[in-house]
Coordinates of C-alpha atoms (C1' of nucleotides) and ligand atoms in Angstrom, one line a residue:
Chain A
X4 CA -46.1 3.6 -81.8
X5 CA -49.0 1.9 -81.9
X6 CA -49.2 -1.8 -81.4
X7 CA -50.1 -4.8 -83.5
X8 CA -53.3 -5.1 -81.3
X9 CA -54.4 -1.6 -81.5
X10 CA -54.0 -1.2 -85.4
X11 CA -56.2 -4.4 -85.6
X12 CA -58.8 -2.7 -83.5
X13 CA -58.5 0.8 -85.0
X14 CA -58.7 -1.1 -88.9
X15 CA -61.8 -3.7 -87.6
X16 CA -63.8 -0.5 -86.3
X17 CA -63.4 1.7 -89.0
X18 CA -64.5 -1.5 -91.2
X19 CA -67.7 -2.3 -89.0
X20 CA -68.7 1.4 -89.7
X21 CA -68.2 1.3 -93.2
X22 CA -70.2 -2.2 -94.0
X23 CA -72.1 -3.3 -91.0
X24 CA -75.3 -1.4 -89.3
X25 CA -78.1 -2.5 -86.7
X26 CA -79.5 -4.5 -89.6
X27 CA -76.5 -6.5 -90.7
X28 CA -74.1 -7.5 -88.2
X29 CA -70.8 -9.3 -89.4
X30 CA -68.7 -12.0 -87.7
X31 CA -65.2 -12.2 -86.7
X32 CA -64.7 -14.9 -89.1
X33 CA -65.4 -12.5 -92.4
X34 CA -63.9 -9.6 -90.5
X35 CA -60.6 -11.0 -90.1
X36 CA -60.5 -12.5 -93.5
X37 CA -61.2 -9.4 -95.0
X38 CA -58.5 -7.4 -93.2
X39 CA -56.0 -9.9 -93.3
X40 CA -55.8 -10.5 -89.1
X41 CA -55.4 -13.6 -86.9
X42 CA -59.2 -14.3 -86.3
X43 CA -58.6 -15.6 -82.9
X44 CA -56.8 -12.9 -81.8
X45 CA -59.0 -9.7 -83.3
X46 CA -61.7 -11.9 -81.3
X47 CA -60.1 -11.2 -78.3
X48 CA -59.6 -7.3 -79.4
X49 CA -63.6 -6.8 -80.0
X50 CA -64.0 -8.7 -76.8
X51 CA -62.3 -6.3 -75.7
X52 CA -64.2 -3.1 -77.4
X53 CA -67.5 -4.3 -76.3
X54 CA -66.8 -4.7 -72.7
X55 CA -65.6 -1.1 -72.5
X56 CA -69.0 -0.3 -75.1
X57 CA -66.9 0.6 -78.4
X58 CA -68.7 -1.9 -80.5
X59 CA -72.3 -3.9 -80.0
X60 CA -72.7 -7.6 -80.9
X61 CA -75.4 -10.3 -80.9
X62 CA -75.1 -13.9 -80.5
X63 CA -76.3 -16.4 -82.5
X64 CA -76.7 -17.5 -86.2
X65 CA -77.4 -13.8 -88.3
X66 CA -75.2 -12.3 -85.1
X67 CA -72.3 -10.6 -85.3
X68 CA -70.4 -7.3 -84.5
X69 CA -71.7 -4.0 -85.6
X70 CA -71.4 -0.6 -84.7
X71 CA -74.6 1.2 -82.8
X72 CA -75.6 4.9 -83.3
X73 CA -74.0 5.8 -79.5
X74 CA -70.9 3.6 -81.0
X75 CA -70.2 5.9 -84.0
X76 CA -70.0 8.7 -82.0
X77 CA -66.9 7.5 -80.5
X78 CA -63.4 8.3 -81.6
X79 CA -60.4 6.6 -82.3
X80 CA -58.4 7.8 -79.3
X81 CA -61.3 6.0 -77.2
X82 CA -59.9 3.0 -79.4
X83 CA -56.3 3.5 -78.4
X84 CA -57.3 4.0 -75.0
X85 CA -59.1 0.7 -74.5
X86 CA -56.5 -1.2 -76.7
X87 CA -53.0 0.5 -75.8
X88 CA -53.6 2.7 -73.1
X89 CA -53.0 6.8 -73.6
X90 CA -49.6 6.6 -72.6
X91 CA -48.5 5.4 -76.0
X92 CA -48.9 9.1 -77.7
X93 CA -46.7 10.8 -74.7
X94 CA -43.9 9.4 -74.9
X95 CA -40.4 10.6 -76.7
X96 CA -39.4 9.4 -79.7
X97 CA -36.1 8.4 -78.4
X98 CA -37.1 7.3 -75.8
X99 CA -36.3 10.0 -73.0
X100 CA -38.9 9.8 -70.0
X101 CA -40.9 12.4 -70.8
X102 CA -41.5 14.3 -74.1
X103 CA -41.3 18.0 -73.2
X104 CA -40.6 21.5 -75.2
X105 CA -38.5 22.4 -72.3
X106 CA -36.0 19.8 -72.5
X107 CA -36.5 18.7 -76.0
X108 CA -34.7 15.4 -77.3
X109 CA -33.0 16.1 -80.7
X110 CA -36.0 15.0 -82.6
X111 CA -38.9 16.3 -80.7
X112 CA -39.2 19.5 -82.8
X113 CA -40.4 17.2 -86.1
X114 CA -41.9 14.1 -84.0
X115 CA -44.5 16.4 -81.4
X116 CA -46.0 18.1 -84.0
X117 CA -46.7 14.8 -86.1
X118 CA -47.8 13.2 -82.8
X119 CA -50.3 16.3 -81.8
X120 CA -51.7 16.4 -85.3
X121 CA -52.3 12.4 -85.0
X122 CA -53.6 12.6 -81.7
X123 CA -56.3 16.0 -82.8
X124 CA -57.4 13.4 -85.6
X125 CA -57.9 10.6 -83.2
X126 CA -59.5 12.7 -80.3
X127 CA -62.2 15.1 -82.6
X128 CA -63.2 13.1 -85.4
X129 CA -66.1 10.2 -84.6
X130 CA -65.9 6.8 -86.2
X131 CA -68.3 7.8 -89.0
X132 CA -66.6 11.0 -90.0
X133 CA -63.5 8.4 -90.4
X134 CA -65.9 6.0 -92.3
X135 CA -66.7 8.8 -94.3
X136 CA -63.8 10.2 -95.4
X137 CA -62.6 6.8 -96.5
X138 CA -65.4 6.2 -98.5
X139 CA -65.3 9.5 -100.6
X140 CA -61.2 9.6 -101.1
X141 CA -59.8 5.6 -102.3
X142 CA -58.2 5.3 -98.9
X143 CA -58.1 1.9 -97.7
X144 CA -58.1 -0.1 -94.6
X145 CA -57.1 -3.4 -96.0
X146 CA -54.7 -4.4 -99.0
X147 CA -57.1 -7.4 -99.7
X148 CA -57.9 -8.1 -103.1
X149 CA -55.4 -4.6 -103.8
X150 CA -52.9 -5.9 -107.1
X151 CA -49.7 -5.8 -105.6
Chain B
X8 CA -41.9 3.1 -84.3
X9 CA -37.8 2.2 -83.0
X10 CA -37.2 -0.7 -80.5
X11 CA -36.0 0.4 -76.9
X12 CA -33.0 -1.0 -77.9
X13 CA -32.7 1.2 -81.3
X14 CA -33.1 4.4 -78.7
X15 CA -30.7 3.9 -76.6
X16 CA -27.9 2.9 -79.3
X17 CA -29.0 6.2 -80.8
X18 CA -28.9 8.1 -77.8
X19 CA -25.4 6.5 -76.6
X20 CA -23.9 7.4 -79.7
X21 CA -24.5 11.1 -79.3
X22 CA -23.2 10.9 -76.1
X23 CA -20.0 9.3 -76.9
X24 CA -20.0 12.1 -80.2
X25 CA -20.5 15.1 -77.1
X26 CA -18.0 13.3 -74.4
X27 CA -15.6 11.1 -75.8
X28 CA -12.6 10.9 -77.9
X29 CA -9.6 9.1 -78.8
X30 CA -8.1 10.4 -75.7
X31 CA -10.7 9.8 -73.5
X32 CA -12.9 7.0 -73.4
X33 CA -16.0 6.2 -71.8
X34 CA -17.0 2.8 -69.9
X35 CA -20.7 1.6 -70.6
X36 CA -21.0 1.7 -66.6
X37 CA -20.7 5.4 -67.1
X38 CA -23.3 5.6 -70.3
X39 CA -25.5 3.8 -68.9
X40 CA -25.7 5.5 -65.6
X41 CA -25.8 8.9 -67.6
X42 CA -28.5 7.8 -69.8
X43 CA -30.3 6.3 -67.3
X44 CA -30.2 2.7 -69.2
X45 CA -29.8 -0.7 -68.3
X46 CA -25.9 -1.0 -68.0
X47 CA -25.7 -5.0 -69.3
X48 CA -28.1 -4.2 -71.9
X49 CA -26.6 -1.1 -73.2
X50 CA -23.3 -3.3 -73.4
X51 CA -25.0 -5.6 -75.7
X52 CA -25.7 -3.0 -78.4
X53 CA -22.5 -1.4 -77.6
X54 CA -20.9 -4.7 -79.3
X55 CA -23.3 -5.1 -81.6
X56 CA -22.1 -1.6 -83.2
X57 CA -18.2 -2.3 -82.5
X58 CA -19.1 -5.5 -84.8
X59 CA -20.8 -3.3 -87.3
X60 CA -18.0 -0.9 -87.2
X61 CA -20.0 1.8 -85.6
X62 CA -18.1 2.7 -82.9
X63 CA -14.4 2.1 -81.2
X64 CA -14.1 0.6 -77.8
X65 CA -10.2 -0.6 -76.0
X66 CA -10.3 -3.1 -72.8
X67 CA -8.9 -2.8 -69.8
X68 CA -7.9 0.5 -67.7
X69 CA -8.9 3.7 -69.1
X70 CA -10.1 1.6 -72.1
X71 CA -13.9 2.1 -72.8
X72 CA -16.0 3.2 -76.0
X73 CA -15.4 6.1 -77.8
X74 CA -15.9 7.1 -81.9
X75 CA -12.8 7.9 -84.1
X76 CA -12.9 9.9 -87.1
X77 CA -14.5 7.1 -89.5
X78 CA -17.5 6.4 -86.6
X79 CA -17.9 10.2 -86.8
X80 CA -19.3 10.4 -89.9
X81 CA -21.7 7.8 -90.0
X82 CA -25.2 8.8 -90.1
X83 CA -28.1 8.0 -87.1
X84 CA -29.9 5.7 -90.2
X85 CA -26.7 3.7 -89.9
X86 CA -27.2 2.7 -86.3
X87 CA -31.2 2.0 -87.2
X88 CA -29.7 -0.4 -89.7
X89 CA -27.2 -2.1 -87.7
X90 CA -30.1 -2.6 -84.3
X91 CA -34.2 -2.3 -85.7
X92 CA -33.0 -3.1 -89.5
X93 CA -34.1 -0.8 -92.3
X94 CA -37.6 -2.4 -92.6
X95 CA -38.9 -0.3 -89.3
X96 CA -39.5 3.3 -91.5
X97 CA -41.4 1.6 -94.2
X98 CA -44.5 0.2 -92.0
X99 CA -47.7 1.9 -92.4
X100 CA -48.5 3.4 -89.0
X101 CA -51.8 1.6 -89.3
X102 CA -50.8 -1.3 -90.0
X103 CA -51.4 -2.3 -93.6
X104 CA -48.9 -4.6 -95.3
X105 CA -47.5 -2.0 -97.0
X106 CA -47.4 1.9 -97.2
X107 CA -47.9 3.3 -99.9
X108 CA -48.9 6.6 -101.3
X109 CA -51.4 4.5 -104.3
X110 CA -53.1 2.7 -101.7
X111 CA -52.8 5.0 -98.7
X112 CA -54.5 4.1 -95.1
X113 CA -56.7 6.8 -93.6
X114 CA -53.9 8.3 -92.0
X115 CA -51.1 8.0 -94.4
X116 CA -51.3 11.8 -95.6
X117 CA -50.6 12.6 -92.2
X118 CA -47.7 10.2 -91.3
X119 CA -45.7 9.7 -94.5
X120 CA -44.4 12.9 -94.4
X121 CA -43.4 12.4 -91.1
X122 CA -41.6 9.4 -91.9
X123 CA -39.9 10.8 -95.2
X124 CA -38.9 14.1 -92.6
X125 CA -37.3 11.9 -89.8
X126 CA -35.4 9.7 -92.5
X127 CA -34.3 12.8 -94.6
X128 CA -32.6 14.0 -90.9
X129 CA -31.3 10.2 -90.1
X130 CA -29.9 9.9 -93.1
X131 CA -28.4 13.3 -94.3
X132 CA -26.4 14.4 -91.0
X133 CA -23.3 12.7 -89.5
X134 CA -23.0 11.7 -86.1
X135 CA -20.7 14.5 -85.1
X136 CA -23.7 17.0 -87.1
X137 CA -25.9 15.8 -84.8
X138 CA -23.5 16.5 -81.6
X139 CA -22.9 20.0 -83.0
X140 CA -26.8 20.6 -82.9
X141 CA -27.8 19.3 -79.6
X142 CA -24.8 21.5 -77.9
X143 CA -25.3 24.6 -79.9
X144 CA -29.1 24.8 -79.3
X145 CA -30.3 22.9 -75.8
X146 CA -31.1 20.0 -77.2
X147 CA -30.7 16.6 -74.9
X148 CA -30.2 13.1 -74.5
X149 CA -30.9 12.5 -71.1
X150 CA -33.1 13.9 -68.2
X151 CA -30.8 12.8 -65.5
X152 CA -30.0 15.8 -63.2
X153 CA -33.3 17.8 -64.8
X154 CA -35.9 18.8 -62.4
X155 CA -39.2 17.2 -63.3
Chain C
dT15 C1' -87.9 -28.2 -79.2
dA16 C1' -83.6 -29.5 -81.4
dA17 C1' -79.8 -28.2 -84.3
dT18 C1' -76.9 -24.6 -85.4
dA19 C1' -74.4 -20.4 -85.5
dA20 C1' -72.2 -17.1 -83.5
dA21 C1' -69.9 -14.4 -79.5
dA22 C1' -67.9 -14.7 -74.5
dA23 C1' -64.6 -16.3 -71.5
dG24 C1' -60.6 -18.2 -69.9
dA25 C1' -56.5 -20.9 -70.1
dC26 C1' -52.7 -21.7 -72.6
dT27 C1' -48.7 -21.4 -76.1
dT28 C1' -45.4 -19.1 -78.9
dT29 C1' -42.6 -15.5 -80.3
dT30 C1' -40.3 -11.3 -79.6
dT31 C1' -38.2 -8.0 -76.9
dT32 C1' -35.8 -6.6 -73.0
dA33 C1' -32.6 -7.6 -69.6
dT34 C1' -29.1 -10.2 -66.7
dC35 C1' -25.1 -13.1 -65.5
dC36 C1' -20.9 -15.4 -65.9
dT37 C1' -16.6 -16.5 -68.0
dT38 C1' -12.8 -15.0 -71.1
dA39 C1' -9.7 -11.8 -73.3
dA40 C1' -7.1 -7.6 -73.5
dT41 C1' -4.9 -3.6 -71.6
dT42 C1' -2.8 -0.7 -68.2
dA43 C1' -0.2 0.6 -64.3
dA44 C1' 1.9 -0.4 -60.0
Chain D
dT11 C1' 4.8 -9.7 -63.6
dT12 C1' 0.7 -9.3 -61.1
dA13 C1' -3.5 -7.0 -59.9
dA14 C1' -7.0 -4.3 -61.5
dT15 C1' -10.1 -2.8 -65.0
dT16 C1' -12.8 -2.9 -68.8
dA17 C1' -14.9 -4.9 -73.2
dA18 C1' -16.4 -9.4 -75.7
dG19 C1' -19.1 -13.4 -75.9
dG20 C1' -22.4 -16.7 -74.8
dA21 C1' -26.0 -18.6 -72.2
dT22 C1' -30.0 -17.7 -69.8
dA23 C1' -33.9 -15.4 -67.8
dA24 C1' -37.9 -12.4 -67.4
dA25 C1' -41.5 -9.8 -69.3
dA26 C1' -44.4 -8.4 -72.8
dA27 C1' -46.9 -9.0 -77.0
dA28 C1' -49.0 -11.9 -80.2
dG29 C1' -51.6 -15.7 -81.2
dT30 C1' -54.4 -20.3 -80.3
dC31 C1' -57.7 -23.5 -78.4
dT32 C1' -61.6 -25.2 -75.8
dT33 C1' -65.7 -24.7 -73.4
dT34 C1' -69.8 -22.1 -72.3
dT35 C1' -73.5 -19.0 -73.3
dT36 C1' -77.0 -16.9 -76.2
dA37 C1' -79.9 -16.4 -80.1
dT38 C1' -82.1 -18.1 -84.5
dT39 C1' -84.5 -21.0 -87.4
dA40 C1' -86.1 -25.2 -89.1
Ligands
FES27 S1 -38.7 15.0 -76.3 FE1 -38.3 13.4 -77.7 S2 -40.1 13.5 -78.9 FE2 -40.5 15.1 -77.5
FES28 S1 -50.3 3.6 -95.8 FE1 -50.6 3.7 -93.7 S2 -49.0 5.1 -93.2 FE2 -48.7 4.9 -95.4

DNA sequence: TAATAAAAAGACTTTTTTATCCTTAATTAA
DNA sequence: TTAATTAAGGATAAAAAAGTCTTTTTATTA
């Protein structure tokens, strides 16, 4: 559904909000270690994310990506959008041209109502609510360190 | 979450299960022109479920694909297997090495079910289960002749 | 001011997925 | 038995996605 790219963003922007502030901004290097990504390429991705103002950085030694307080306010879907695009979400899961309760593929009556409440988490929640709600209740946005 | 390829296997199967049988076969010219696929493409998978003993095709004159009694009763998980492989269902939808409900990704509550839900219905019902379903309640396969 | 550390930018490569083409083999029917 | 029709198989090709590398720019600090 989503791709590679976009779950990299989605993961590195829920982890800028949980560790990194105006105060202490955190390079690609230690961001990409930590959530087990291609550095190069997640470089590219919050290249990306600051162009269309998702995410703030600062270059130089003590720079470093970090989310500002107009970036927090954002959502996820505003993520997706700059990553994947908002097709991605409407279309069927089998593939027909167009997702529709009219003319419904055999799936459609358990996949749209997973994809709308997906989509109503990703549109109305901002990035701190996220970062929130990770902190108070062991969710997890990397496998680092986790015993497997 | 299934390749291009994985939906329209899927979605040619249920069309063979609605429109063909032993005494009438179906060309992939046809198919693929009904389900608005790529014709050479669609004749790829086509083989590549004859190999896996998915469906039956005959060559030459009124030869084409069609499914006997055996390709009835497999299951929609069986042609998953045989074109994504089984490894697609068990990705975490954000990405995380592994999905899992100990170590769940901020969105896991939300999309394991749906996973577990799609699978139950992939795996449970035959082929010819599904047919029955999409005839008997306005389900489809294809938007060709549908007003958009 | 010089050395250094980090992001920005762009070109490039690799891999995966999707799609096409061409030749061969099997079957049917005239 | 010959022509026509359709699948099978294999080799490519094209497009998209994922990933890398190198140079330039900007800021910090010694
Ligand atoms: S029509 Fe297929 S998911 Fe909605
Ligand atoms: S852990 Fe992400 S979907 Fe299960």
């Amino acid at each position: 559904m989503l791709s590679k790219a976009c779950k990299y963003a989605i993961r590195s922007m829920l982890y800028l909000a949980i560790h990194a502030d105006g105060t202490k901004k955190i390079g690609v290097n230690k961001i990409a270690d930590d959530l087990k990504t291609p550095q190069p390429f997640l470089a590219k991705l919050l290249q990306q994310l600051q162009r269309d103002k998702l995410v703030s950085s600062m270059k130089g030694p003590k720079g470093g990506f970090f989310l500002d307080e107009k970036n927090k306010e954002n959502s996820v879907w505003d993520i997706v959008m700059s990553i994947d695009g908002a097709a991605k979400f409407d279309q069927c899961f089998l593939g027909l041209s167009k997702c529709s309760d009219e003319n419904p593929c055999p799936v459609h009556s358990i996949a749209f109502p997973f994809k709308q409440r997906i989509l109503e988490d990703f549109r109305d929640k901002t990035i701190v609510q996220w970062a929130g709600e990770i902190k108070n209740s062991g969710k997890v946005i990397s496998l680092k360190d986790i015993e497997v």
